[in-house]
PDB file of N, CA and C in Angstrom:
ATOM      1  N   UNK A   1       0.819  -1.194   0.000  1.00 69.00           N
ATOM      2  CA  UNK A   1       0.000   0.000   0.000  1.00 69.00           C
ATOM      3  C   UNK A   1       0.864   1.260   0.000  1.00 69.00           C
ATOM      4  N   UNK A   2       2.062   1.149   0.514  1.00 66.00           N
ATOM      5  CA  UNK A   2       2.929   2.331   0.573  1.00 66.00           C
ATOM      6  C   UNK A   2       3.305   2.830  -0.822  1.00 66.00           C
ATOM      7  N   UNK A   3       3.211   1.978  -1.830  1.00 73.00           N
ATOM      8  CA  UNK A   3       3.539   2.382  -3.196  1.00 73.00           C
ATOM      9  C   UNK A   3       2.336   2.949  -3.936  1.00 73.00           C
ATOM     10  N   UNK A   4       1.159   2.837  -3.353  1.00 76.00           N
ATOM     11  CA  UNK A   4      -0.069   3.328  -3.982  1.00 76.00           C
ATOM     12  C   UNK A   4       0.000   4.854  -4.066  1.00 76.00           C
ATOM     13  N   UNK A   5      -0.077   5.424  -5.273  1.00 76.00           N
ATOM     14  CA  UNK A   5       0.010   6.883  -5.424  1.00 76.00           C
ATOM     15  C   UNK A   5      -1.052   7.635  -4.621  1.00 76.00           C
ATOM     16  N   UNK A   6      -2.198   7.021  -4.428  1.00 75.00           N
ATOM     17  CA  UNK A   6      -3.274   7.686  -3.684  1.00 75.00           C
ATOM     18  C   UNK A   6      -2.955   7.810  -2.193  1.00 75.00           C
ATOM     19  N   UNK A   7      -2.003   7.021  -1.710  1.00 76.00           N
ATOM     20  CA  UNK A   7      -1.675   7.029  -0.290  1.00 76.00           C
ATOM     21  C   UNK A   7      -0.353   7.733   0.004  1.00 76.00           C
ATOM     22  N   UNK A   8       0.300   8.243  -1.027  1.00 81.00           N
ATOM     23  CA  UNK A   8       1.573   8.925  -0.835  1.00 81.00           C
ATOM     24  C   UNK A   8       1.382  10.158   0.051  1.00 81.00           C
ATOM     25  N   UNK A   9       2.299  10.333   0.973  1.00 84.00           N
ATOM     26  CA  UNK A   9       2.259  11.498   1.846  1.00 84.00           C
ATOM     27  C   UNK A   9       1.411  11.323   3.089  1.00 84.00           C
ATOM     28  N   UNK A  10       0.687  10.221   3.180  1.00 86.00           N
ATOM     29  CA  UNK A  10      -0.127   9.977   4.372  1.00 86.00           C
ATOM     30  C   UNK A  10       0.754   9.371   5.465  1.00 86.00           C
ATOM     31  N   UNK A  11       0.397   9.608   6.728  1.00 89.00           N
ATOM     32  CA  UNK A  11       1.203   9.067   7.831  1.00 89.00           C
ATOM     33  C   UNK A  11       1.281   7.545   7.793  1.00 89.00           C
ATOM     34  N   UNK A  12       2.441   7.023   8.169  1.00 88.00           N
ATOM     35  CA  UNK A  12       2.646   5.572   8.191  1.00 88.00           C
ATOM     36  C   UNK A  12       1.629   4.872   9.085  1.00 88.00           C
ATOM     37  N   UNK A  13       1.235   5.507  10.179  1.00 92.00           N
ATOM     38  CA  UNK A  13       0.274   4.873  11.088  1.00 92.00           C
ATOM     39  C   UNK A  13      -1.064   4.669  10.389  1.00 92.00           C
ATOM     40  N   UNK A  14      -1.471   5.626   9.569  1.00 90.00           N
ATOM     41  CA  UNK A  14      -2.734   5.503   8.828  1.00 90.00           C
ATOM     42  C   UNK A  14      -2.637   4.376   7.796  1.00 90.00           C
ATOM     43  N   UNK A  15      -1.557   4.359   7.023  1.00 89.00           N
ATOM     44  CA  UNK A  15      -1.386   3.348   5.983  1.00 89.00           C
ATOM     45  C   UNK A  15      -1.343   1.955   6.610  1.00 89.00           C
ATOM     46  N   UNK A  16      -0.631   1.813   7.716  1.00 92.00           N
ATOM     47  CA  UNK A  16      -0.543   0.520   8.399  1.00 92.00           C
ATOM     48  C   UNK A  16      -1.907   0.091   8.910  1.00 92.00           C
ATOM     49  N   UNK A  17      -2.647   1.012   9.489  1.00 94.00           N
ATOM     50  CA  UNK A  17      -3.990   0.715   9.997  1.00 94.00           C
ATOM     51  C   UNK A  17      -4.900   0.255   8.856  1.00 94.00           C
ATOM     52  N   UNK A  18      -4.871   0.959   7.742  1.00 91.00           N
ATOM     53  CA  UNK A  18      -5.707   0.602   6.599  1.00 91.00           C
ATOM     54  C   UNK A  18      -5.280  -0.729   5.997  1.00 91.00           C
ATOM     55  N   UNK A  19      -3.982  -1.011   5.967  1.00 92.00           N
ATOM     56  CA  UNK A  19      -3.500  -2.288   5.450  1.00 92.00           C
ATOM     57  C   UNK A  19      -3.991  -3.434   6.328  1.00 92.00           C
ATOM     58  N   UNK A  20      -3.954  -3.230   7.638  1.00 94.00           N
ATOM     59  CA  UNK A  20      -4.461  -4.250   8.558  1.00 94.00           C
ATOM     60  C   UNK A  20      -5.939  -4.524   8.318  1.00 94.00           C
ATOM     61  N   UNK A  21      -6.714  -3.456   8.118  1.00 95.00           N
ATOM     62  CA  UNK A  21      -8.144  -3.625   7.867  1.00 95.00           C
ATOM     63  C   UNK A  21      -8.401  -4.273   6.507  1.00 95.00           C
ATOM     64  N   UNK A  22      -7.588  -3.925   5.524  1.00 94.00           N
ATOM     65  CA  UNK A  22      -7.741  -4.544   4.200  1.00 94.00           C
ATOM     66  C   UNK A  22      -7.512  -6.044   4.299  1.00 94.00           C
ATOM     67  N   UNK A  23      -6.532  -6.440   5.082  1.00 95.00           N
ATOM     68  CA  UNK A  23      -6.270  -7.869   5.249  1.00 95.00           C
ATOM     69  C   UNK A  23      -7.391  -8.554   6.022  1.00 95.00           C
ATOM     70  N   UNK A  24      -8.012  -7.832   6.937  1.00 96.00           N
ATOM     71  CA  UNK A  24      -9.093  -8.397   7.741  1.00 96.00           C
ATOM     72  C   UNK A  24     -10.385  -8.538   6.938  1.00 96.00           C
ATOM     73  N   UNK A  25     -10.719  -7.526   6.146  1.00 96.00           N
ATOM     74  CA  UNK A  25     -12.014  -7.490   5.465  1.00 96.00           C
ATOM     75  C   UNK A  25     -11.955  -7.718   3.956  1.00 96.00           C
ATOM     76  N   UNK A  26     -10.809  -7.534   3.342  1.00 96.00           N
ATOM     77  CA  UNK A  26     -10.705  -7.613   1.892  1.00 96.00           C
ATOM     78  C   UNK A  26     -10.637  -9.034   1.362  1.00 96.00           C
ATOM     79  N   UNK A  27     -11.115  -9.201   0.157  1.00 96.00           N
ATOM     80  CA  UNK A  27     -11.048 -10.477  -0.544  1.00 96.00           C
ATOM     81  C   UNK A  27      -9.577 -10.810  -0.809  1.00 96.00           C
ATOM     82  N   UNK A  28      -9.158 -11.987  -0.406  1.00 96.00           N
ATOM     83  CA  UNK A  28      -7.739 -12.367  -0.488  1.00 96.00           C
ATOM     84  C   UNK A  28      -7.218 -12.375  -1.928  1.00 96.00           C
ATOM     85  N   UNK A  29      -8.009 -12.860  -2.860  1.00 97.00           N
ATOM     86  CA  UNK A  29      -7.578 -12.868  -4.265  1.00 97.00           C
ATOM     87  C   UNK A  29      -7.422 -11.444  -4.789  1.00 97.00           C
ATOM     88  N   UNK A  30      -8.365 -10.580  -4.423  1.00 97.00           N
ATOM     89  CA  UNK A  30      -8.281  -9.181  -4.849  1.00 97.00           C
ATOM     90  C   UNK A  30      -7.080  -8.486  -4.211  1.00 97.00           C
ATOM     91  N   UNK A  31      -6.781  -8.817  -2.969  1.00 95.00           N
ATOM     92  CA  UNK A  31      -5.606  -8.221  -2.323  1.00 95.00           C
ATOM     93  C   UNK A  31      -4.329  -8.607  -3.073  1.00 95.00           C
ATOM     94  N   UNK A  32      -4.236  -9.854  -3.494  1.00 96.00           N
ATOM     95  CA  UNK A  32      -3.068 -10.287  -4.269  1.00 96.00           C
ATOM     96  C   UNK A  32      -2.991  -9.528  -5.594  1.00 96.00           C
ATOM     97  N   UNK A  33      -4.143  -9.364  -6.235  1.00 96.00           N
ATOM     98  CA  UNK A  33      -4.188  -8.627  -7.502  1.00 96.00           C
ATOM     99  C   UNK A  33      -3.794  -7.167  -7.289  1.00 96.00           C
ATOM    100  N   UNK A  34      -4.221  -6.578  -6.174  1.00 92.00           N
ATOM    101  CA  UNK A  34      -3.864  -5.192  -5.842  1.00 92.00           C
ATOM    102  C   UNK A  34      -2.357  -5.071  -5.627  1.00 92.00           C
ATOM    103  N   UNK A  35      -1.791  -6.000  -4.870  1.00 90.00           N
ATOM    104  CA  UNK A  35      -0.352  -5.986  -4.604  1.00 90.00           C
ATOM    105  C   UNK A  35       0.437  -6.102  -5.906  1.00 90.00           C
ATOM    106  N   UNK A  36      -0.080  -6.879  -6.835  1.00 92.00           N
ATOM    107  CA  UNK A  36       0.587  -7.060  -8.130  1.00 92.00           C
ATOM    108  C   UNK A  36       0.310  -5.924  -9.108  1.00 92.00           C
ATOM    109  N   UNK A  37      -0.505  -4.953  -8.702  1.00 89.00           N
ATOM    110  CA  UNK A  37      -0.789  -3.800  -9.546  1.00 89.00           C
ATOM    111  C   UNK A  37      -1.865  -4.029 -10.589  1.00 89.00           C
ATOM    112  N   UNK A  38      -2.597  -5.135 -10.480  1.00 94.00           N
ATOM    113  CA  UNK A  38      -3.615  -5.453 -11.483  1.00 94.00           C
ATOM    114  C   UNK A  38      -4.927  -4.699 -11.260  1.00 94.00           C
ATOM    115  N   UNK A  39      -5.208  -4.316 -10.020  1.00 93.00           N
ATOM    116  CA  UNK A  39      -6.426  -3.565  -9.717  1.00 93.00           C
ATOM    117  C   UNK A  39      -6.093  -2.443  -8.740  1.00 93.00           C
ATOM    118  N   UNK A  40      -7.012  -1.495  -8.608  1.00 89.00           N
ATOM    119  CA  UNK A  40      -6.860  -0.399  -7.650  1.00 89.00           C
ATOM    120  C   UNK A  40      -7.520  -0.790  -6.334  1.00 89.00           C
ATOM    121  N   UNK A  41      -7.176  -0.084  -5.280  1.00 86.00           N
ATOM    122  CA  UNK A  41      -7.730  -0.399  -3.965  1.00 86.00           C
ATOM    123  C   UNK A  41      -9.254  -0.304  -3.949  1.00 86.00           C
ATOM    124  N   UNK A  42      -9.809   0.587  -4.762  1.00 87.00           N
ATOM    125  CA  UNK A  42     -11.271   0.735  -4.822  1.00 87.00           C
ATOM    126  C   UNK A  42     -11.964  -0.509  -5.365  1.00 87.00           C
ATOM    127  N   UNK A  43     -11.219  -1.374  -6.028  1.00 92.00           N
ATOM    128  CA  UNK A  43     -11.792  -2.569  -6.653  1.00 92.00           C
ATOM    129  C   UNK A  43     -11.697  -3.817  -5.784  1.00 92.00           C
ATOM    130  N   UNK A  44     -11.163  -3.690  -4.576  1.00 94.00           N
ATOM    131  CA  UNK A  44     -11.021  -4.843  -3.696  1.00 94.00           C
ATOM    132  C   UNK A  44     -12.367  -5.149  -3.046  1.00 94.00           C
ATOM    133  N   UNK A  45     -12.872  -6.352  -3.297  1.00 95.00           N
ATOM    134  CA  UNK A  45     -14.144  -6.754  -2.684  1.00 95.00           C
ATOM    135  C   UNK A  45     -13.983  -6.785  -1.165  1.00 95.00           C
ATOM    136  N   UNK A  46     -15.002  -6.320  -0.478  1.00 94.00           N
ATOM    137  CA  UNK A  46     -14.970  -6.283   0.977  1.00 94.00           C
ATOM    138  C   UNK A  46     -14.585  -4.924   1.524  1.00 94.00           C
ATOM    139  N   UNK A  47     -14.046  -4.064   0.659  1.00 92.00           N
ATOM    140  CA  UNK A  47     -13.657  -2.725   1.096  1.00 92.00           C
ATOM    141  C   UNK A  47     -14.543  -1.658   0.467  1.00 92.00           C
ATOM    142  N   UNK A  48     -15.700  -2.082   0.020  1.00 85.00           N
ATOM    143  CA  UNK A  48     -16.642  -1.176  -0.629  1.00 85.00           C
ATOM    144  C   UNK A  48     -17.458  -0.418   0.414  1.00 85.00           C
ATOM    145  N   UNK A  49     -18.083   0.677   0.021  1.00 85.00           N
ATOM    146  CA  UNK A  49     -18.878   1.463   0.968  1.00 85.00           C
ATOM    147  C   UNK A  49     -19.994   0.686   1.658  1.00 85.00           C
ATOM    148  N   UNK A  50     -20.437  -0.404   1.066  1.00 90.00           N
ATOM    149  CA  UNK A  50     -21.515  -1.179   1.688  1.00 90.00           C
ATOM    150  C   UNK A  50     -21.037  -1.974   2.906  1.00 90.00           C
ATOM    151  N   UNK A  51     -19.737  -2.126   3.077  1.00 92.00           N
ATOM    152  CA  UNK A  51     -19.203  -2.858   4.230  1.00 92.00           C
ATOM    153  C   UNK A  51     -19.030  -1.875   5.397  1.00 92.00           C
ATOM    154  N   UNK A  52     -20.092  -1.701   6.148  1.00 93.00           N
ATOM    155  CA  UNK A  52     -20.109  -0.714   7.232  1.00 93.00           C
ATOM    156  C   UNK A  52     -19.080  -1.017   8.317  1.00 93.00           C
ATOM    157  N   UNK A  53     -18.855  -2.293   8.623  1.00 94.00           N
ATOM    158  CA  UNK A  53     -17.875  -2.635   9.672  1.00 94.00           C
ATOM    159  C   UNK A  53     -16.483  -2.179   9.268  1.00 94.00           C
ATOM    160  N   UNK A  54     -16.118  -2.388   8.004  1.00 94.00           N
ATOM    161  CA  UNK A  54     -14.807  -1.938   7.526  1.00 94.00           C
ATOM    162  C   UNK A  54     -14.683  -0.433   7.670  1.00 94.00           C
ATOM    163  N   UNK A  55     -15.673   0.315   7.190  1.00 91.00           N
ATOM    164  CA  UNK A  55     -15.583   1.773   7.204  1.00 91.00           C
ATOM    165  C   UNK A  55     -15.659   2.347   8.611  1.00 91.00           C
ATOM    166  N   UNK A  56     -16.421   1.715   9.504  1.00 93.00           N
ATOM    167  CA  UNK A  56     -16.436   2.178  10.893  1.00 93.00           C
ATOM    168  C   UNK A  56     -15.054   2.037  11.519  1.00 93.00           C
ATOM    169  N   UNK A  57     -14.383   0.931  11.245  1.00 94.00           N
ATOM    170  CA  UNK A  57     -13.032   0.750  11.754  1.00 94.00           C
ATOM    171  C   UNK A  57     -12.038   1.651  11.047  1.00 94.00           C
ATOM    172  N   UNK A  58     -12.245   1.880   9.758  1.00 92.00           N
ATOM    173  CA  UNK A  58     -11.347   2.748   8.988  1.00 92.00           C
ATOM    174  C   UNK A  58     -11.388   4.166   9.534  1.00 92.00           C
ATOM    175  N   UNK A  59     -12.547   4.619   9.992  1.00 92.00           N
ATOM    176  CA  UNK A  59     -12.653   5.953  10.579  1.00 92.00           C
ATOM    177  C   UNK A  59     -11.723   6.099  11.776  1.00 92.00           C
ATOM    178  N   UNK A  60     -11.505   5.008  12.495  1.00 92.00           N
ATOM    179  CA  UNK A  60     -10.625   5.054  13.664  1.00 92.00           C
ATOM    180  C   UNK A  60      -9.159   5.192  13.273  1.00 92.00           C
ATOM    181  N   UNK A  61      -8.822   4.866  12.029  1.00 91.00           N
ATOM    182  CA  UNK A  61      -7.441   4.977  11.568  1.00 91.00           C
ATOM    183  C   UNK A  61      -6.989   6.432  11.490  1.00 91.00           C
ATOM    184  N   UNK A  62      -7.913   7.336  11.331  1.00 84.00           N
ATOM    185  CA  UNK A  62      -7.542   8.756  11.201  1.00 84.00           C
ATOM    186  C   UNK A  62      -7.533   9.493  12.526  1.00 84.00           C
ATOM    187  N   UNK A  63      -7.915   8.823  13.574  1.00 74.00           N
ATOM    188  CA  UNK A  63      -7.969   9.476  14.888  1.00 74.00           C
ATOM    189  C   UNK A  63      -6.653   9.381  15.609  1.00 74.00           C
TER     190      UNK A  63
END
């Protein structure tokens, strides 16, 4: 995630928190595809706006 242009300049604590949540809630195959550069983070199943548990926890990453 640190190489993702959309996350450049953000604090390491935020990126680490989001990476942990992506591993917890994200589709494992999509995460592999994201790491390989085949898809963007917005395309990872499980990290969509409809997953309220993910986004509630993600809000805590910025605090």
